[in-house]
XYZ file of C-alpha atoms in Angstrom:
439
model
C 7.367 -15.279 18.885
C 4.550 -14.716 21.421
C 5.346 -13.670 25.021
C 3.545 -14.627 28.082
C 3.032 -11.932 30.632
C 3.060 -13.976 33.884
C 4.701 -13.154 37.256
C 7.933 -14.739 36.313
C 8.155 -12.747 32.978
C 7.323 -9.586 34.764
C 9.640 -10.016 37.588
C 12.567 -10.829 34.946
C 11.501 -7.609 32.902
C 11.805 -5.498 36.207
C 15.105 -6.766 37.060
C 16.433 -6.175 33.371
C 14.665 -2.779 33.370
C 16.573 -1.923 36.690
C 19.816 -2.806 35.435
C 19.356 -1.162 32.108
C 18.096 1.915 33.618
C 21.248 2.438 35.476
C 23.390 2.048 32.676
C 21.385 4.242 30.362
C 21.148 7.089 32.519
C 18.528 8.820 30.536
C 14.952 8.342 29.832
C 13.011 9.112 26.640
C 10.929 12.371 26.710
C 7.241 11.957 25.688
C 6.388 11.841 21.785
C 9.290 14.259 20.741
C 6.997 17.213 20.879
C 9.365 19.270 22.460
C 12.549 18.294 20.371
C 13.594 15.392 22.590
C 16.401 17.180 24.430
C 18.744 14.815 26.496
C 16.914 11.600 25.195
C 19.000 8.458 25.135
C 19.573 6.380 22.344
C 16.778 4.021 23.362
C 13.684 4.392 25.448
C 14.232 3.662 29.454
C 13.256 0.146 29.673
C 12.397 1.054 33.248
C 9.557 3.641 32.022
C 8.623 0.726 29.540
C 7.837 -1.523 32.343
C 5.344 0.931 33.961
C 3.799 1.673 30.761
C 4.637 5.397 30.568
C 6.382 5.117 27.281
C 4.501 1.912 26.000
C 1.786 2.345 23.453
C -1.401 0.171 24.138
C -4.936 0.877 24.210
C -6.917 0.377 27.127
C -8.961 -2.801 27.229
C -11.710 -4.036 29.521
C -10.079 -4.954 32.986
C -6.877 -3.076 32.560
C -4.353 -2.024 30.001
C -3.010 -4.393 27.291
C 0.255 -4.635 29.372
C -1.579 -6.207 32.294
C -3.330 -8.894 30.214
C -1.763 -12.433 29.763
C -0.459 -12.067 26.316
C 0.749 -9.251 24.281
C 2.044 -8.848 20.992
C 4.977 -6.432 21.016
C 6.301 -4.511 17.957
C 9.693 -2.655 18.650
C 9.759 0.769 16.980
C 13.183 2.453 16.216
C 12.474 6.179 15.127
C 14.073 9.454 15.388
C 12.347 11.347 18.038
C 15.213 13.798 18.973
C 17.742 15.372 16.472
C 17.141 16.405 13.011
C 13.921 15.104 11.528
C 12.367 14.437 15.003
C 9.223 16.270 13.891
C 8.645 13.568 11.146
C 9.324 10.742 13.767
C 6.944 12.278 16.189
C 4.285 12.439 13.701
C 4.947 8.768 12.675
C 4.749 7.614 16.174
C 1.386 9.504 16.457
C 0.061 7.701 13.689
C 1.432 4.166 15.027
C -0.266 4.846 18.170
C -3.444 5.767 16.832
C -3.427 2.902 14.577
C -2.848 0.606 17.595
C -5.591 2.195 19.450
C -8.030 1.152 16.612
C -6.541 -2.361 16.258
C -6.891 -2.995 19.737
C -10.452 -1.766 19.874
C -11.252 -4.489 17.154
C -9.521 -7.413 19.421
C -5.843 -7.009 18.365
C -3.954 -9.357 16.262
C -5.891 -12.490 16.395
C -7.261 -11.682 19.833
C -4.068 -10.586 21.260
C -3.376 -7.079 22.170
C -0.759 -5.000 20.413
C 1.915 -3.024 22.279
C 4.440 -0.395 20.855
C 7.867 -0.545 22.547
C 9.585 2.547 21.203
C 13.168 3.596 20.932
C 14.676 6.624 19.724
C 17.343 6.598 16.892
C 18.478 10.050 17.372
C 18.362 10.418 13.641
C 21.702 8.416 13.783
C 22.300 5.071 11.984
C 24.816 4.222 14.813
C 22.055 4.571 17.425
C 19.671 2.810 15.365
C 21.746 -0.082 15.395
C 22.290 -0.080 19.138
C 18.463 0.414 19.756
C 17.384 -2.401 17.455
C 19.890 -4.818 18.938
C 18.261 -4.084 22.319
C 14.822 -4.356 20.919
C 15.580 -7.935 19.261
C 17.887 -9.285 22.048
C 16.821 -7.864 25.219
C 13.121 -6.915 24.640
C 12.497 -9.982 22.309
C 10.065 -8.215 20.497
C 7.538 -9.865 18.237
C 7.938 -7.648 15.335
C 9.639 -4.670 14.308
C 8.854 -1.101 12.712
C 11.911 0.850 11.340
C 12.651 4.491 10.780
C 11.364 6.978 8.342
C 15.078 7.769 7.642
C 16.516 5.268 5.008
C 19.985 5.394 6.285
C 18.913 3.946 9.504
C 17.007 1.196 7.925
C 20.025 0.313 5.611
C 21.952 0.043 8.892
C 19.791 -2.580 10.317
C 18.105 -4.440 7.568
C 20.685 -7.274 7.293
C 20.507 -7.857 11.157
C 16.728 -8.032 10.929
C 16.505 -10.318 8.149
C 19.191 -12.627 9.523
C 17.129 -12.745 12.929
C 13.977 -13.618 10.892
C 11.899 -10.859 12.448
C 8.890 -9.863 10.672
C 9.869 -6.219 9.770
C 8.461 -3.083 7.928
C 10.452 0.151 7.223
C 9.118 3.606 6.853
C 12.059 5.095 4.742
C 11.673 5.520 0.966
C 15.145 4.709 -0.492
C 15.633 1.600 -2.452
C 18.745 0.783 -0.970
C 17.754 -1.166 2.044
C 14.946 -3.336 0.379
C 17.213 -6.097 -1.209
C 15.831 -8.946 -2.773
C 17.206 -11.291 -0.427
C 15.535 -9.604 2.578
C 12.486 -11.870 2.656
C 11.357 -10.673 6.253
C 11.302 -6.998 5.487
C 8.176 -5.118 3.743
C 7.389 -1.431 3.143
C 3.984 0.225 3.087
C 5.457 3.786 2.143
C 6.759 4.723 -1.405
C 9.953 3.428 -3.060
C 11.944 6.288 -4.629
C 13.005 4.382 -7.286
C 9.190 4.450 -8.631
C 9.115 8.298 -8.374
C 11.988 8.865 -10.674
C 10.351 8.070 -14.147
C 7.172 9.912 -13.079
C 9.125 12.896 -12.127
C 11.012 12.682 -15.389
C 7.515 12.242 -16.897
C 6.706 15.747 -15.261
C 9.749 17.277 -16.953
C 8.873 16.024 -20.464
C 4.998 17.030 -20.261
C 6.547 20.737 -19.352
C 9.123 20.603 -22.089
C 12.176 20.940 -19.883
C 15.393 20.091 -21.672
C 17.820 21.555 -19.219
C 17.557 20.602 -15.318
C 19.903 21.721 -12.515
C 20.095 19.051 -9.891
C 20.665 19.792 -6.013
C 20.859 16.752 -3.397
C 21.747 16.058 -0.012
C 24.457 13.513 1.315
C 21.821 11.118 3.075
C 21.249 7.780 1.499
C 17.703 8.393 0.117
C 18.636 11.640 -1.693
C 21.895 10.455 -3.039
C 20.273 7.392 -4.531
C 17.128 9.037 -5.862
C 19.356 11.823 -7.402
C 21.583 9.538 -9.197
C 18.533 7.469 -10.510
C 17.069 10.836 -11.765
C 19.972 11.998 -13.547
C 20.572 8.681 -15.268
C 16.796 8.618 -16.227
C 17.060 12.275 -17.793
C 20.057 11.178 -19.679
C 18.470 8.132 -21.023
C 15.529 10.550 -22.328
C 17.761 13.075 -23.753
C 17.216 15.635 -21.087
C 20.376 17.360 -20.364
C 21.529 17.900 -16.668
C 23.120 21.305 -17.016
C 24.368 21.466 -13.253
C 24.760 19.213 -10.366
C 25.491 20.386 -6.665
C 25.262 18.701 -3.414
C 24.883 19.855 0.290
C 25.845 18.098 3.489
C 23.517 17.363 6.342
C 23.553 20.487 8.844
C 24.228 23.119 6.156
C 21.924 25.972 6.353
C 23.651 28.221 3.549
C 23.231 26.984 0.289
C 23.861 30.297 -1.660
C 27.053 29.004 -3.476
C 25.381 25.908 -4.845
C 22.358 27.663 -5.952
C 24.431 30.506 -7.592
C 26.208 27.725 -9.704
C 22.897 26.245 -10.515
C 21.267 29.202 -11.645
C 24.139 30.239 -13.712
C 23.732 27.198 -15.786
C 20.261 28.817 -16.966
C 18.289 25.595 -16.041
C 14.627 25.026 -17.219
C 13.919 23.841 -13.863
C 15.684 22.734 -10.651
C 15.204 19.436 -9.244
C 15.942 19.029 -5.358
C 16.592 15.282 -3.861
C 16.278 16.382 -0.193
C 15.031 14.817 2.969
C 13.059 16.691 5.564
C 14.360 19.809 7.176
C 16.465 21.162 4.368
C 13.826 21.382 1.907
C 12.043 24.427 2.844
C 15.497 26.371 3.307
C 16.643 25.348 -0.091
C 13.469 26.335 -1.706
C 13.108 29.811 0.201
C 16.954 30.455 -0.893
C 16.306 29.549 -4.456
C 13.283 32.052 -4.449
C 15.376 34.902 -2.571
C 17.984 34.522 -5.483
C 15.163 35.396 -8.033
C 14.388 31.795 -9.183
C 10.773 31.750 -10.273
C 10.633 28.472 -12.459
C 9.035 25.218 -11.315
C 11.189 22.848 -8.566
C 10.923 19.164 -8.947
C 11.013 17.500 -5.572
C 11.898 14.222 -4.619
C 9.255 14.269 -1.986
C 5.957 16.064 -1.594
C 6.412 19.839 -0.286
C 4.378 19.159 3.012
C 2.513 21.687 5.108
C 5.331 21.709 7.680
C 7.727 22.759 5.046
C 5.334 25.428 3.577
C 5.401 27.058 7.252
C 9.218 27.357 6.880
C 9.618 28.376 3.434
C 6.681 30.654 3.260
C 3.739 30.399 1.029
C 4.990 32.944 -1.355
C 7.980 30.719 -1.991
C 6.088 27.507 -2.019
C 4.171 27.778 -5.381
C 5.124 25.732 -8.283
C 6.702 22.706 -6.910
C 5.904 19.475 -8.709
C 6.383 15.877 -7.358
C 5.317 12.437 -7.920
C 3.903 10.775 -4.670
C 1.173 8.466 -3.279
C -0.370 11.266 -0.947
C -0.382 14.761 -0.030
C -0.804 16.831 3.118
C -3.837 19.078 3.656
C -4.707 22.224 5.417
C -7.937 20.971 6.762
C -10.180 17.841 6.949
C -12.603 19.411 4.370
C -9.885 20.087 1.805
C -9.655 16.198 1.322
C -12.013 14.715 -0.782
C -10.854 10.868 -0.435
C -13.148 9.137 2.157
C -10.488 6.799 3.591
C -7.976 9.594 3.985
C -10.605 12.035 5.508
C -11.496 9.478 7.961
C -7.818 9.078 8.959
C -7.275 12.872 9.166
C -10.400 13.555 11.332
C -9.212 10.555 13.816
C -5.731 12.355 13.869
C -7.081 15.661 14.403
C -9.666 14.423 17.359
C -6.596 12.470 18.894
C -3.831 15.333 18.698
C -5.649 18.251 18.049
C -3.718 19.271 14.917
C -3.458 18.293 11.357
C -0.872 16.033 9.936
C 1.984 18.135 8.614
C 4.149 15.553 6.980
C 3.527 12.332 5.123
C 5.496 10.348 7.924
C 2.015 10.006 9.649
C 0.667 8.438 6.378
C 3.632 6.010 6.199
C 3.222 4.879 9.750
C -0.592 4.299 9.495
C -0.195 2.336 6.205
C 2.481 0.279 7.987
C 0.568 -0.653 11.102
C -2.713 -1.390 8.775
C -0.504 -3.760 6.601
C 0.621 -5.555 9.588
C -2.892 -6.020 10.830
C -4.086 -7.168 7.627
C -1.324 -9.952 7.624
C -2.304 -10.985 10.840
C -5.897 -11.575 9.802
C -4.818 -13.437 6.672
C -2.328 -15.862 8.640
C -4.682 -16.279 11.689
C -1.444 -16.573 13.824
C 1.151 -14.104 14.760
C 4.714 -15.650 14.359
C 6.891 -14.089 12.128
C 6.887 -16.696 9.401
C 3.141 -16.614 9.182
C 3.038 -12.960 9.147
C 5.857 -12.820 6.277
C 3.865 -15.194 4.117
C 0.523 -13.627 4.531
C 1.914 -10.265 3.838
C 2.902 -11.766 0.344
C -0.761 -12.577 -0.167
C -2.193 -9.033 0.752
C -4.127 -7.594 -2.448
C -6.540 -4.689 -2.781
C -5.908 -3.344 0.753
C -6.885 0.236 1.010
C -4.127 2.485 2.157
C -3.948 6.217 2.486
C -2.082 6.552 -0.976
C -4.545 4.203 -2.749
C -4.612 0.452 -3.227
C -1.720 -1.483 -1.749
C -0.731 -5.163 -3.306
C 2.077 -7.283 -2.363
C 1.344 -10.201 -4.556
C 4.039 -9.383 -6.927
C 6.563 -10.504 -4.623
C 8.682 -7.312 -4.416
C 7.486 -6.607 -0.710
C 6.342 -3.224 -1.595
C 2.517 -1.907 -1.234
C 2.745 0.934 -3.545
C 3.713 0.581 -7.195
C 2.233 3.280 -8.748
C 0.923 6.969 -7.993
C -0.017 10.254 -9.255
C 1.869 13.708 -9.827
C 1.047 16.873 -8.246
C 1.852 20.479 -8.458
C 1.678 22.916 -5.309
C -0.071 26.022 -5.772
C -1.397 28.516 -2.851
C -1.030 25.613 -0.280
C -3.116 23.356 -2.792
C -1.728 20.211 -4.118
C -3.401 19.971 -7.725
C -3.013 16.775 -10.103
C -0.612 18.015 -12.668
C -2.678 16.757 -15.646
C -5.700 18.556 -14.201
C -3.498 21.604 -13.912
C -2.178 21.487 -17.352
C -5.721 20.883 -18.762
C -7.188 23.748 -17.049
C -4.696 26.244 -18.400
C -2.444 26.380 -15.469
C 0.951 25.938 -17.069
C 0.051 28.733 -19.610
C -0.887 31.041 -16.838
C 2.310 30.044 -15.109
C 4.470 30.931 -17.873
C 2.792 34.423 -18.153
C 2.809 35.196 -14.670
C 6.578 34.322 -14.117
C 7.911 35.284 -17.451
C 9.263 31.810 -17.917
C 7.664 31.324 -21.539
C 10.227 29.754 -23.893
């Protein structure tokens, strides 16, 4: 649904903005760099009307918001609360992508605009914000949270309203077969599970301790991993969990280590990861840690480089300390553009998920030749061989997932080394000798 931007529409939006602003009382702070204190559940619509919080590239003769037509993408993402740093980096990448898209003519000649609401890392707030984006703002398309619990809370609603949507969370739970309007350009954790179990088998691990959080992605992935291990004859010798907000994991860690595991698998989301790794190491655990997600640069900074060695994972992409550390041309180009725009390197994979997401939407618009939800939905299912930051994306299988296979890595000295290469180069033997973990 394309919206005209004539004088009547502008006046209508201003009146809505004034009314909504009076009720909401708070306005969204800039891209969550300060942690987003006192942010509302959604961005102030009054601010959106002036363009101060709407991401749109400048075009000749004025901003995109000043043109006759705009393709508006609603974004619901955590810019305050826990995991705000992940939301902020995703927002940065979306803005970068939109800037590049608009420089190339937008979606079929129509400039793209992002209308951003803060979910506050809350499924309840995500529902409120998404409802406003669809019913009040009447956005043309939707990009959902990096948090799977928030996507799970809004997925049925989005599909029922037939809004072309893409989520950035990684849990399989919200990608239901019947959700034909919802797509993903990030990994599906279901696909990481067998690859992570492959790591365990390659390294001859027979006993694994499992530690997981109570968020949707962590629970679903941990359960799938334990089932996969059981099917392969790998013993889960200890199973512990933690609640969001916990910072002391000493009891659970002591129980896991008392079971004498060959390795520890952590199914965590975001901020708890580096705290758990740091405490595992402080309790004397020198073994390999299998991670549900990559152990990113931002997490190394918290856990400490000395504690972050020997963490292995299956993932489409990894973070880098510098642009020169990356040898993939497409990723390198993105990293340089991000660094030039924001003055710092990407520290989480949320930026990668976001950039791939907007790239897929743009490709769908090119294939469709028009911008309505049904055309974009049908066109996305035709995407094949599209270059993404994690490799080639392909949606032709009908599962609405862009990535269907990816590699395995191990983190050593802040560098992510392909696991097979590490083994072939004698890294595993050197690890066993250095840590005393030879069997």
